[in-house]
Amino acid sequence: MKLCSIGSGSKGNSFALSEAGETLIVDAGFGPRTTLNRLRKAEFQLGRVSAIALTHEHGDHARGVAPLAEKLACQVVASAGTLRALQGRLNGIKTSVLAPHTPMQIGRFSITGCLTSHDAAEPMALLIAGLDSRVSVAVAYDLGRPTHTLKYLLRRAHCVVIESNHDESMLRTGPYPPIVQERIAGSRGHLSNRAAAQLVSEIVHPGLGHVILAHVSHNCNEPELALSTVRDKLTSRGFDGIVQVAAQDRPSVTFEITNSEAQLEFEQTIKS
């Protein structure tokens, strides 16, 4: 499976995955022109787009979903709550409800959603498994507080895209008023670098080879700080895979997610 970060941060979030000539886009926080230009820059082969899967309805994750779905002639997949929150914006676009903890096959992908703690209608973290490559990618951001169910989901992924939103000290001394600081740091807000590092250290397993830090705040964080905080914690757990930060204003390279030598049991990933 190939993966490309189209961009991630407070101004927009989107990732693209490719499997056997098909593409699944996770979140659509950018307009179609920006999305497609960045994918071309990353030399990502778009192929046939099976769907756009949404984690939730907030603008930095969904503002571009309708025009992008229309341009790509694809369906939109999300929780029932997310689709209700977007009611009226998806007229004429095919939608499918992703029920929590129930795998849905779309083309050459299997998608499983897990409810998360965030101030949205029915937000989810997503586990996307490739039916041909037998690898899986988890996308989990806008978390607030990680749950046991979320940790179970992340332990089934070969690549984890995880929120590392803010540094706690920078948040306290940053430009946001107290009420916004409380929202960000609260149980329905965002994970700090420290909380992200702790979460990932708890879900390290032999099949995990790649960690991507996402939704890094421009005002209350630094990419290098997020990277060092998480990488140091993972190193202490013996993790020797790749850790990198998804940028806000540019795409990542297109890279391939593969099984490690001690791969996870694929049938468990798509059927449990």
PDB file of C-alpha atoms in Angstrom:
ATOM      1  CA  MET A   1       0.000   0.000   0.000  1.00  0.00           C
ATOM      2  CA  LYS A   2       1.258   3.477  -0.854  1.00  0.00           C
ATOM      3  CA  LEU A   3       0.611   6.486   1.378  1.00  0.00           C
ATOM      4  CA  CYS A   4       0.937  10.235   0.891  1.00  0.00           C
ATOM      5  CA  SER A   5       0.210  13.056   3.318  1.00  0.00           C
ATOM      6  CA  ILE A   6      -1.482  15.796   1.292  1.00  0.00           C
ATOM      7  CA  GLY A   7      -1.119  18.105   4.288  1.00  0.00           C
ATOM      8  CA  SER A   8      -1.910  18.118   7.993  1.00  0.00           C
ATOM      9  CA  GLY A   9      -2.424  20.858  10.556  1.00  0.00           C
ATOM     10  CA  SER A  10      -4.977  23.366  11.809  1.00  0.00           C
ATOM     11  CA  LYS A  11      -5.598  24.693   8.273  1.00  0.00           C
ATOM     12  CA  GLY A  12      -6.377  21.361   6.639  1.00  0.00           C
ATOM     13  CA  ASN A  13      -5.878  17.606   6.821  1.00  0.00           C
ATOM     14  CA  SER A  14      -5.896  14.963   4.104  1.00  0.00           C
ATOM     15  CA  PHE A  15      -4.127  11.692   3.307  1.00  0.00           C
ATOM     16  CA  ALA A  16      -4.219   9.461   0.234  1.00  0.00           C
ATOM     17  CA  LEU A  17      -3.715   5.697   0.134  1.00  0.00           C
ATOM     18  CA  SER A  18      -3.264   3.548  -2.954  1.00  0.00           C
ATOM     19  CA  GLU A  19      -3.851  -0.191  -3.287  1.00  0.00           C
ATOM     20  CA  ALA A  20      -3.839  -2.229  -6.520  1.00  0.00           C
ATOM     21  CA  GLY A  21      -4.524   0.807  -8.693  1.00  0.00           C
ATOM     22  CA  GLU A  22      -7.295   2.183  -6.468  1.00  0.00           C
ATOM     23  CA  THR A  23      -7.157   5.212  -4.171  1.00  0.00           C
ATOM     24  CA  LEU A  24      -8.834   6.007  -0.875  1.00  0.00           C
ATOM     25  CA  ILE A  25      -8.655   9.573   0.421  1.00  0.00           C
ATOM     26  CA  VAL A  26      -8.936  10.134   4.176  1.00  0.00           C
ATOM     27  CA  ASP A  27     -10.370  13.564   4.993  1.00  0.00           C
ATOM     28  CA  ALA A  28     -10.695  16.478   2.615  1.00  0.00           C
ATOM     29  CA  GLY A  29      -9.521  19.609   4.377  1.00  0.00           C
ATOM     30  CA  PHE A  30      -8.331  21.206   1.120  1.00  0.00           C
ATOM     31  CA  GLY A  31     -10.051  22.172  -2.099  1.00  0.00           C
ATOM     32  CA  PRO A  32      -9.809  19.936  -5.194  1.00  0.00           C
ATOM     33  CA  ARG A  33      -7.165  22.068  -6.893  1.00  0.00           C
ATOM     34  CA  THR A  34      -4.822  22.027  -3.896  1.00  0.00           C
ATOM     35  CA  THR A  35      -5.433  18.326  -3.279  1.00  0.00           C
ATOM     36  CA  LEU A  36      -4.731  17.246  -6.852  1.00  0.00           C
ATOM     37  CA  ASN A  37      -1.780  19.602  -7.316  1.00  0.00           C
ATOM     38  CA  ARG A  38      -0.121  18.256  -4.184  1.00  0.00           C
ATOM     39  CA  LEU A  39      -0.694  14.649  -5.228  1.00  0.00           C
ATOM     40  CA  ARG A  40       0.906  15.381  -8.596  1.00  0.00           C
ATOM     41  CA  LYS A  41       3.837  17.026  -6.848  1.00  0.00           C
ATOM     42  CA  ALA A  42       4.241  13.920  -4.696  1.00  0.00           C
ATOM     43  CA  GLU A  43       4.081  11.730  -7.830  1.00  0.00           C
ATOM     44  CA  PHE A  44       1.143   9.871  -6.327  1.00  0.00           C
ATOM     45  CA  GLN A  45      -0.651   7.738  -8.931  1.00  0.00           C
ATOM     46  CA  LEU A  46      -4.302   8.552  -8.287  1.00  0.00           C
ATOM     47  CA  GLY A  47      -5.899   5.688 -10.218  1.00  0.00           C
ATOM     48  CA  ARG A  48      -9.576   5.034  -9.588  1.00  0.00           C
ATOM     49  CA  VAL A  49     -10.785   6.773  -6.426  1.00  0.00           C
ATOM     50  CA  SER A  50     -12.963   4.404  -4.431  1.00  0.00           C
ATOM     51  CA  ALA A  51     -14.094   6.878  -1.763  1.00  0.00           C
ATOM     52  CA  ILE A  52     -13.339   9.778   0.526  1.00  0.00           C
ATOM     53  CA  ALA A  53     -13.478   8.584   4.136  1.00  0.00           C
ATOM     54  CA  LEU A  54     -14.039  11.270   6.776  1.00  0.00           C
ATOM     55  CA  THR A  55     -12.967  11.173  10.401  1.00  0.00           C
ATOM     56  CA  HIS A  56     -15.409  13.977  11.314  1.00  0.00           C
ATOM     57  CA  GLU A  57     -17.113  17.078   9.956  1.00  0.00           C
ATOM     58  CA  HIS A  58     -14.893  19.947  11.162  1.00  0.00           C
ATOM     59  CA  GLY A  59     -13.762  22.284   8.400  1.00  0.00           C
ATOM     60  CA  ASP A  60     -10.084  21.419   8.554  1.00  0.00           C
ATOM     61  CA  HIS A  61     -11.057  17.825   7.745  1.00  0.00           C
ATOM     62  CA  ALA A  62     -14.137  18.178   5.547  1.00  0.00           C
ATOM     63  CA  ARG A  63     -14.398  21.636   3.970  1.00  0.00           C
ATOM     64  CA  GLY A  64     -13.378  20.318   0.537  1.00  0.00           C
ATOM     65  CA  VAL A  65     -15.287  17.043   0.584  1.00  0.00           C
ATOM     66  CA  ALA A  66     -18.243  17.978  -1.629  1.00  0.00           C
ATOM     67  CA  PRO A  67     -16.337  19.544  -4.553  1.00  0.00           C
ATOM     68  CA  LEU A  68     -13.627  16.884  -4.355  1.00  0.00           C
ATOM     69  CA  ALA A  69     -16.120  14.001  -4.348  1.00  0.00           C
ATOM     70  CA  GLU A  70     -17.944  15.589  -7.265  1.00  0.00           C
ATOM     71  CA  LYS A  71     -14.745  16.078  -9.253  1.00  0.00           C
ATOM     72  CA  LEU A  72     -13.517  12.544  -8.588  1.00  0.00           C
ATOM     73  CA  ALA A  73     -16.980  10.985  -9.010  1.00  0.00           C
ATOM     74  CA  CYS A  74     -16.615   8.995  -5.793  1.00  0.00           C
ATOM     75  CA  GLN A  75     -18.665   8.305  -2.698  1.00  0.00           C
ATOM     76  CA  VAL A  76     -18.190   9.699   0.799  1.00  0.00           C
ATOM     77  CA  VAL A  77     -17.904   7.318   3.750  1.00  0.00           C
ATOM     78  CA  ALA A  78     -18.336   8.498   7.348  1.00  0.00           C
ATOM     79  CA  SER A  79     -20.192   7.835  10.576  1.00  0.00           C
ATOM     80  CA  ALA A  80     -23.916   8.519  10.679  1.00  0.00           C
ATOM     81  CA  GLY A  81     -23.309  11.523  12.937  1.00  0.00           C
ATOM     82  CA  THR A  82     -20.731  13.025  10.601  1.00  0.00           C
ATOM     83  CA  LEU A  83     -23.025  12.634   7.597  1.00  0.00           C
ATOM     84  CA  ARG A  84     -25.899  14.244   9.511  1.00  0.00           C
ATOM     85  CA  ALA A  85     -23.651  17.160  10.428  1.00  0.00           C
ATOM     86  CA  LEU A  86     -22.828  17.609   6.735  1.00  0.00           C
ATOM     87  CA  GLN A  87     -26.470  17.374   5.673  1.00  0.00           C
ATOM     88  CA  GLY A  88     -27.201  19.724   2.798  1.00  0.00           C
ATOM     89  CA  ARG A  89     -23.544  19.900   1.715  1.00  0.00           C
ATOM     90  CA  LEU A  90     -23.471  16.474   0.077  1.00  0.00           C
ATOM     91  CA  ASN A  91     -26.532  16.748  -2.142  1.00  0.00           C
ATOM     92  CA  GLY A  92     -26.202  14.525  -5.200  1.00  0.00           C
ATOM     93  CA  ILE A  93     -23.158  12.699  -3.785  1.00  0.00           C
ATOM     94  CA  LYS A  94     -23.383   9.033  -2.850  1.00  0.00           C
ATOM     95  CA  THR A  95     -22.745   8.435   0.848  1.00  0.00           C
ATOM     96  CA  SER A  96     -22.251   5.300   2.928  1.00  0.00           C
ATOM     97  CA  VAL A  97     -22.542   5.020   6.698  1.00  0.00           C
ATOM     98  CA  LEU A  98     -19.551   3.485   8.470  1.00  0.00           C
ATOM     99  CA  ALA A  99     -20.798   1.868  11.668  1.00  0.00           C
ATOM    100  CA  PRO A 100     -18.338   1.737  14.578  1.00  0.00           C
ATOM    101  CA  HIS A 101     -16.253  -1.440  14.810  1.00  0.00           C
ATOM    102  CA  THR A 102     -17.843  -2.942  11.676  1.00  0.00           C
ATOM    103  CA  PRO A 103     -15.431  -3.427   8.741  1.00  0.00           C
ATOM    104  CA  MET A 104     -16.647  -2.093   5.404  1.00  0.00           C
ATOM    105  CA  GLN A 105     -15.105  -3.238   2.129  1.00  0.00           C
ATOM    106  CA  ILE A 106     -14.736  -0.554  -0.522  1.00  0.00           C
ATOM    107  CA  GLY A 107     -12.868  -1.674  -3.609  1.00  0.00           C
ATOM    108  CA  ARG A 108      -9.512  -3.100  -2.530  1.00  0.00           C
ATOM    109  CA  PHE A 109      -9.757  -1.565   0.947  1.00  0.00           C
ATOM    110  CA  SER A 110     -11.339  -2.625   4.223  1.00  0.00           C
ATOM    111  CA  ILE A 111     -12.213   0.274   6.565  1.00  0.00           C
ATOM    112  CA  THR A 112     -12.934  -0.060  10.278  1.00  0.00           C
ATOM    113  CA  GLY A 113     -13.968   2.920  12.400  1.00  0.00           C
ATOM    114  CA  CYS A 114     -13.496   3.490  16.117  1.00  0.00           C
ATOM    115  CA  LEU A 115     -15.243   6.277  18.023  1.00  0.00           C
ATOM    116  CA  THR A 116     -12.968   8.953  19.480  1.00  0.00           C
ATOM    117  CA  SER A 117     -13.293  11.642  22.143  1.00  0.00           C
ATOM    118  CA  HIS A 118     -13.616  14.985  20.342  1.00  0.00           C
ATOM    119  CA  ASP A 119     -16.135  17.826  20.168  1.00  0.00           C
ATOM    120  CA  ALA A 120     -17.693  16.682  16.902  1.00  0.00           C
ATOM    121  CA  ALA A 121     -20.919  14.858  16.028  1.00  0.00           C
ATOM    122  CA  GLU A 122     -19.588  11.280  15.860  1.00  0.00           C
ATOM    123  CA  PRO A 123     -15.825  11.374  15.236  1.00  0.00           C
ATOM    124  CA  MET A 124     -13.838   8.275  14.366  1.00  0.00           C
ATOM    125  CA  ALA A 125     -10.323   6.998  14.015  1.00  0.00           C
ATOM    126  CA  LEU A 126      -9.961   4.804  10.942  1.00  0.00           C
ATOM    127  CA  LEU A 127      -8.086   1.589  10.221  1.00  0.00           C
ATOM    128  CA  ILE A 128      -7.626   1.027   6.485  1.00  0.00           C
ATOM    129  CA  ALA A 129      -6.439  -2.414   5.396  1.00  0.00           C
ATOM    130  CA  GLY A 130      -5.305  -3.252   1.883  1.00  0.00           C
ATOM    131  CA  LEU A 131      -6.816  -6.487   0.639  1.00  0.00           C
ATOM    132  CA  ASP A 132      -3.910  -7.181  -1.724  1.00  0.00           C
ATOM    133  CA  SER A 133      -0.884  -5.849   0.189  1.00  0.00           C
ATOM    134  CA  ARG A 134      -2.165  -7.173   3.524  1.00  0.00           C
ATOM    135  CA  VAL A 135      -0.973  -4.096   5.364  1.00  0.00           C
ATOM    136  CA  SER A 136      -2.991  -1.593   7.339  1.00  0.00           C
ATOM    137  CA  VAL A 137      -2.792   2.122   8.135  1.00  0.00           C
ATOM    138  CA  ALA A 138      -4.510   3.794  11.091  1.00  0.00           C
ATOM    139  CA  VAL A 139      -5.433   7.487  11.027  1.00  0.00           C
ATOM    140  CA  ALA A 140      -6.160   8.866  14.496  1.00  0.00           C
ATOM    141  CA  TYR A 141      -6.279  12.574  15.266  1.00  0.00           C
ATOM    142  CA  ASP A 142      -8.558  15.043  17.084  1.00  0.00           C
ATOM    143  CA  LEU A 143      -8.568  12.570  19.953  1.00  0.00           C
ATOM    144  CA  GLY A 144      -8.880  14.394  23.270  1.00  0.00           C
ATOM    145  CA  ARG A 145      -8.254  11.284  25.322  1.00  0.00           C
ATOM    146  CA  PRO A 146      -7.303   7.852  23.957  1.00  0.00           C
ATOM    147  CA  THR A 147      -9.617   4.972  24.845  1.00  0.00           C
ATOM    148  CA  HIS A 148      -8.863   1.274  25.267  1.00  0.00           C
ATOM    149  CA  THR A 149     -10.822   0.607  22.084  1.00  0.00           C
ATOM    150  CA  LEU A 150      -8.668   3.067  20.167  1.00  0.00           C
ATOM    151  CA  LYS A 151      -5.484   1.428  21.466  1.00  0.00           C
ATOM    152  CA  TYR A 152      -6.778  -1.928  20.277  1.00  0.00           C
ATOM    153  CA  LEU A 153      -7.380  -0.460  16.815  1.00  0.00           C
ATOM    154  CA  LEU A 154      -3.893   1.083  16.642  1.00  0.00           C
ATOM    155  CA  ARG A 155      -2.234  -2.191  17.629  1.00  0.00           C
ATOM    156  CA  ARG A 156      -3.510  -3.665  14.364  1.00  0.00           C
ATOM    157  CA  ALA A 157      -1.742  -1.145  12.113  1.00  0.00           C
ATOM    158  CA  HIS A 158       1.602  -1.331  10.312  1.00  0.00           C
ATOM    159  CA  CYS A 159       1.598   2.474   9.961  1.00  0.00           C
ATOM    160  CA  VAL A 160       0.014   4.861  12.467  1.00  0.00           C
ATOM    161  CA  VAL A 161      -0.893   8.462  11.628  1.00  0.00           C
ATOM    162  CA  ILE A 162      -1.268   9.981  15.085  1.00  0.00           C
ATOM    163  CA  GLU A 163      -2.040  13.453  16.342  1.00  0.00           C
ATOM    164  CA  SER A 164       0.770  15.310  18.120  1.00  0.00           C
ATOM    165  CA  ASN A 165      -1.002  18.645  18.286  1.00  0.00           C
ATOM    166  CA  HIS A 166       0.616  20.852  20.902  1.00  0.00           C
ATOM    167  CA  ASP A 167       3.377  21.274  23.438  1.00  0.00           C
ATOM    168  CA  GLU A 168       1.769  21.804  26.816  1.00  0.00           C
ATOM    169  CA  SER A 169       4.052  24.692  27.829  1.00  0.00           C
ATOM    170  CA  MET A 170       3.656  26.449  24.479  1.00  0.00           C
ATOM    171  CA  LEU A 171      -0.128  26.098  24.740  1.00  0.00           C
ATOM    172  CA  ARG A 172      -0.177  27.741  28.196  1.00  0.00           C
ATOM    173  CA  THR A 173       2.002  30.649  27.052  1.00  0.00           C
ATOM    174  CA  GLY A 174       0.650  30.919  23.512  1.00  0.00           C
ATOM    175  CA  PRO A 175      -1.794  33.329  21.852  1.00  0.00           C
ATOM    176  CA  TYR A 176      -5.042  31.498  22.636  1.00  0.00           C
ATOM    177  CA  PRO A 177      -7.417  32.788  25.351  1.00  0.00           C
ATOM    178  CA  PRO A 178      -7.975  30.511  28.377  1.00  0.00           C
ATOM    179  CA  ILE A 179     -11.274  29.098  27.098  1.00  0.00           C
ATOM    180  CA  VAL A 180      -9.604  27.937  23.872  1.00  0.00           C
ATOM    181  CA  GLN A 181      -6.639  26.524  25.778  1.00  0.00           C
ATOM    182  CA  GLU A 182      -9.071  24.529  27.925  1.00  0.00           C
ATOM    183  CA  ARG A 183     -10.811  23.169  24.837  1.00  0.00           C
ATOM    184  CA  ILE A 184      -7.561  22.106  23.172  1.00  0.00           C
ATOM    185  CA  ALA A 185      -6.173  20.449  26.306  1.00  0.00           C
ATOM    186  CA  GLY A 186      -9.505  18.996  27.396  1.00  0.00           C
ATOM    187  CA  SER A 187     -10.864  15.471  27.111  1.00  0.00           C
ATOM    188  CA  ARG A 188     -12.615  16.317  23.832  1.00  0.00           C
ATOM    189  CA  GLY A 189      -9.797  18.367  22.343  1.00  0.00           C
ATOM    190  CA  HIS A 190      -6.353  17.357  21.066  1.00  0.00           C
ATOM    191  CA  LEU A 191      -3.388  15.254  22.163  1.00  0.00           C
ATOM    192  CA  SER A 192      -0.203  16.945  23.316  1.00  0.00           C
ATOM    193  CA  ASN A 193       3.233  15.740  22.243  1.00  0.00           C
ATOM    194  CA  ARG A 194       3.643  14.044  25.595  1.00  0.00           C
ATOM    195  CA  ALA A 195       0.256  12.309  25.382  1.00  0.00           C
ATOM    196  CA  ALA A 196       0.918  11.217  21.806  1.00  0.00           C
ATOM    197  CA  ALA A 197       4.296   9.787  22.799  1.00  0.00           C
ATOM    198  CA  GLN A 198       2.731   7.861  25.659  1.00  0.00           C
ATOM    199  CA  LEU A 199      -0.069   6.518  23.463  1.00  0.00           C
ATOM    200  CA  VAL A 200       2.216   5.312  20.689  1.00  0.00           C
ATOM    201  CA  SER A 201       4.630   3.739  23.176  1.00  0.00           C
ATOM    202  CA  GLU A 202       1.721   1.687  24.524  1.00  0.00           C
ATOM    203  CA  ILE A 203       0.701   0.307  21.129  1.00  0.00           C
ATOM    204  CA  VAL A 204       4.150  -0.592  19.743  1.00  0.00           C
ATOM    205  CA  HIS A 205       4.095  -4.106  18.299  1.00  0.00           C
ATOM    206  CA  PRO A 206       6.360  -6.134  15.978  1.00  0.00           C
ATOM    207  CA  GLY A 207       4.344  -5.231  12.883  1.00  0.00           C
ATOM    208  CA  LEU A 208       4.524  -1.454  13.392  1.00  0.00           C
ATOM    209  CA  GLY A 209       7.148   0.119  11.170  1.00  0.00           C
ATOM    210  CA  HIS A 210       6.029   3.689  10.492  1.00  0.00           C
ATOM    211  CA  VAL A 211       4.653   6.513  12.673  1.00  0.00           C
ATOM    212  CA  ILE A 212       3.508   9.811  11.165  1.00  0.00           C
ATOM    213  CA  LEU A 213       2.847  12.753  13.493  1.00  0.00           C
ATOM    214  CA  ALA A 214      -0.120  14.785  12.277  1.00  0.00           C
ATOM    215  CA  HIS A 215      -2.162  17.890  13.107  1.00  0.00           C
ATOM    216  CA  VAL A 216       0.888  19.684  14.559  1.00  0.00           C
ATOM    217  CA  SER A 217      -0.180  23.161  15.711  1.00  0.00           C
ATOM    218  CA  HIS A 218       1.440  26.167  14.040  1.00  0.00           C
ATOM    219  CA  ASN A 219       0.954  28.346  17.129  1.00  0.00           C
ATOM    220  CA  CYS A 220       1.596  25.936  20.009  1.00  0.00           C
ATOM    221  CA  ASN A 221       4.118  23.424  18.736  1.00  0.00           C
ATOM    222  CA  GLU A 222       7.241  22.892  16.667  1.00  0.00           C
ATOM    223  CA  PRO A 223       7.716  19.936  14.293  1.00  0.00           C
ATOM    224  CA  GLU A 224      11.158  19.193  15.724  1.00  0.00           C
ATOM    225  CA  LEU A 225       9.779  19.236  19.272  1.00  0.00           C
ATOM    226  CA  ALA A 226       6.934  16.859  18.408  1.00  0.00           C
ATOM    227  CA  LEU A 227       9.360  14.580  16.590  1.00  0.00           C
ATOM    228  CA  SER A 228      11.930  14.427  19.390  1.00  0.00           C
ATOM    229  CA  THR A 229       9.311  13.895  22.107  1.00  0.00           C
ATOM    230  CA  VAL A 230       7.667  10.957  20.349  1.00  0.00           C
ATOM    231  CA  ARG A 231      10.816   9.452  18.883  1.00  0.00           C
ATOM    232  CA  ASP A 232      12.635   9.469  22.229  1.00  0.00           C
ATOM    233  CA  LYS A 233       9.734   7.651  23.888  1.00  0.00           C
ATOM    234  CA  LEU A 234       9.554   5.085  21.085  1.00  0.00           C
ATOM    235  CA  THR A 235      13.295   4.515  21.135  1.00  0.00           C
ATOM    236  CA  SER A 236      13.065   3.697  24.828  1.00  0.00           C
ATOM    237  CA  ARG A 237      10.598   0.958  23.866  1.00  0.00           C
ATOM    238  CA  GLY A 238      12.982  -0.499  21.303  1.00  0.00           C
ATOM    239  CA  PHE A 239      11.151   0.836  18.245  1.00  0.00           C
ATOM    240  CA  ASP A 240      13.538   1.176  15.299  1.00  0.00           C
ATOM    241  CA  GLY A 241      11.089   2.122  12.553  1.00  0.00           C
ATOM    242  CA  ILE A 242      10.448   5.447  10.833  1.00  0.00           C
ATOM    243  CA  VAL A 243       9.013   8.466  12.665  1.00  0.00           C
ATOM    244  CA  GLN A 244       8.220  11.637  10.698  1.00  0.00           C
ATOM    245  CA  VAL A 245       6.040  14.748  10.810  1.00  0.00           C
ATOM    246  CA  ALA A 246       3.349  15.565   8.247  1.00  0.00           C
ATOM    247  CA  ALA A 247       3.701  19.177   7.065  1.00  0.00           C
ATOM    248  CA  GLN A 248       0.798  21.596   6.755  1.00  0.00           C
ATOM    249  CA  ASP A 249       1.720  23.387   3.547  1.00  0.00           C
ATOM    250  CA  ARG A 250       3.210  20.648   1.361  1.00  0.00           C
ATOM    251  CA  PRO A 251       2.751  16.955   0.626  1.00  0.00           C
ATOM    252  CA  SER A 252       5.012  14.209   1.826  1.00  0.00           C
ATOM    253  CA  VAL A 253       6.800  11.932  -0.576  1.00  0.00           C
ATOM    254  CA  THR A 254       4.777   8.930  -1.654  1.00  0.00           C
ATOM    255  CA  PHE A 255       6.089   5.958   0.269  1.00  0.00           C
ATOM    256  CA  GLU A 256       5.156   2.306   0.555  1.00  0.00           C
ATOM    257  CA  ILE A 257       3.899   0.678   3.719  1.00  0.00           C
ATOM    258  CA  THR A 258       5.021  -2.932   4.002  1.00  0.00           C
ATOM    259  CA  ASN A 259       4.780  -5.774   6.459  1.00  0.00           C
ATOM    260  CA  SER A 260       7.589  -6.208   8.896  1.00  0.00           C
ATOM    261  CA  GLU A 261       9.194  -9.633   9.150  1.00  0.00           C
ATOM    262  CA  ALA A 262       6.942 -10.399  12.098  1.00  0.00           C
ATOM    263  CA  GLN A 263       3.728  -9.271  10.368  1.00  0.00           C
ATOM    264  CA  LEU A 264       0.325  -9.098  11.959  1.00  0.00           C
ATOM    265  CA  GLU A 265      -2.220 -11.765  11.124  1.00  0.00           C
ATOM    266  CA  PHE A 266      -4.120 -10.120   8.288  1.00  0.00           C
ATOM    267  CA  GLU A 267      -7.306 -12.109   8.678  1.00  0.00           C
ATOM    268  CA  GLN A 268      -7.655 -10.714  12.201  1.00  0.00           C
ATOM    269  CA  THR A 269      -7.288  -7.172  10.878  1.00  0.00           C
ATOM    270  CA  ILE A 270     -10.164  -7.319   8.408  1.00  0.00           C
ATOM    271  CA  LYS A 271     -12.538  -9.742  10.139  1.00  0.00           C
ATOM    272  CA  SER A 272     -12.381  -9.088  13.871  1.00  0.00           C
TER     273      SER A 272
END
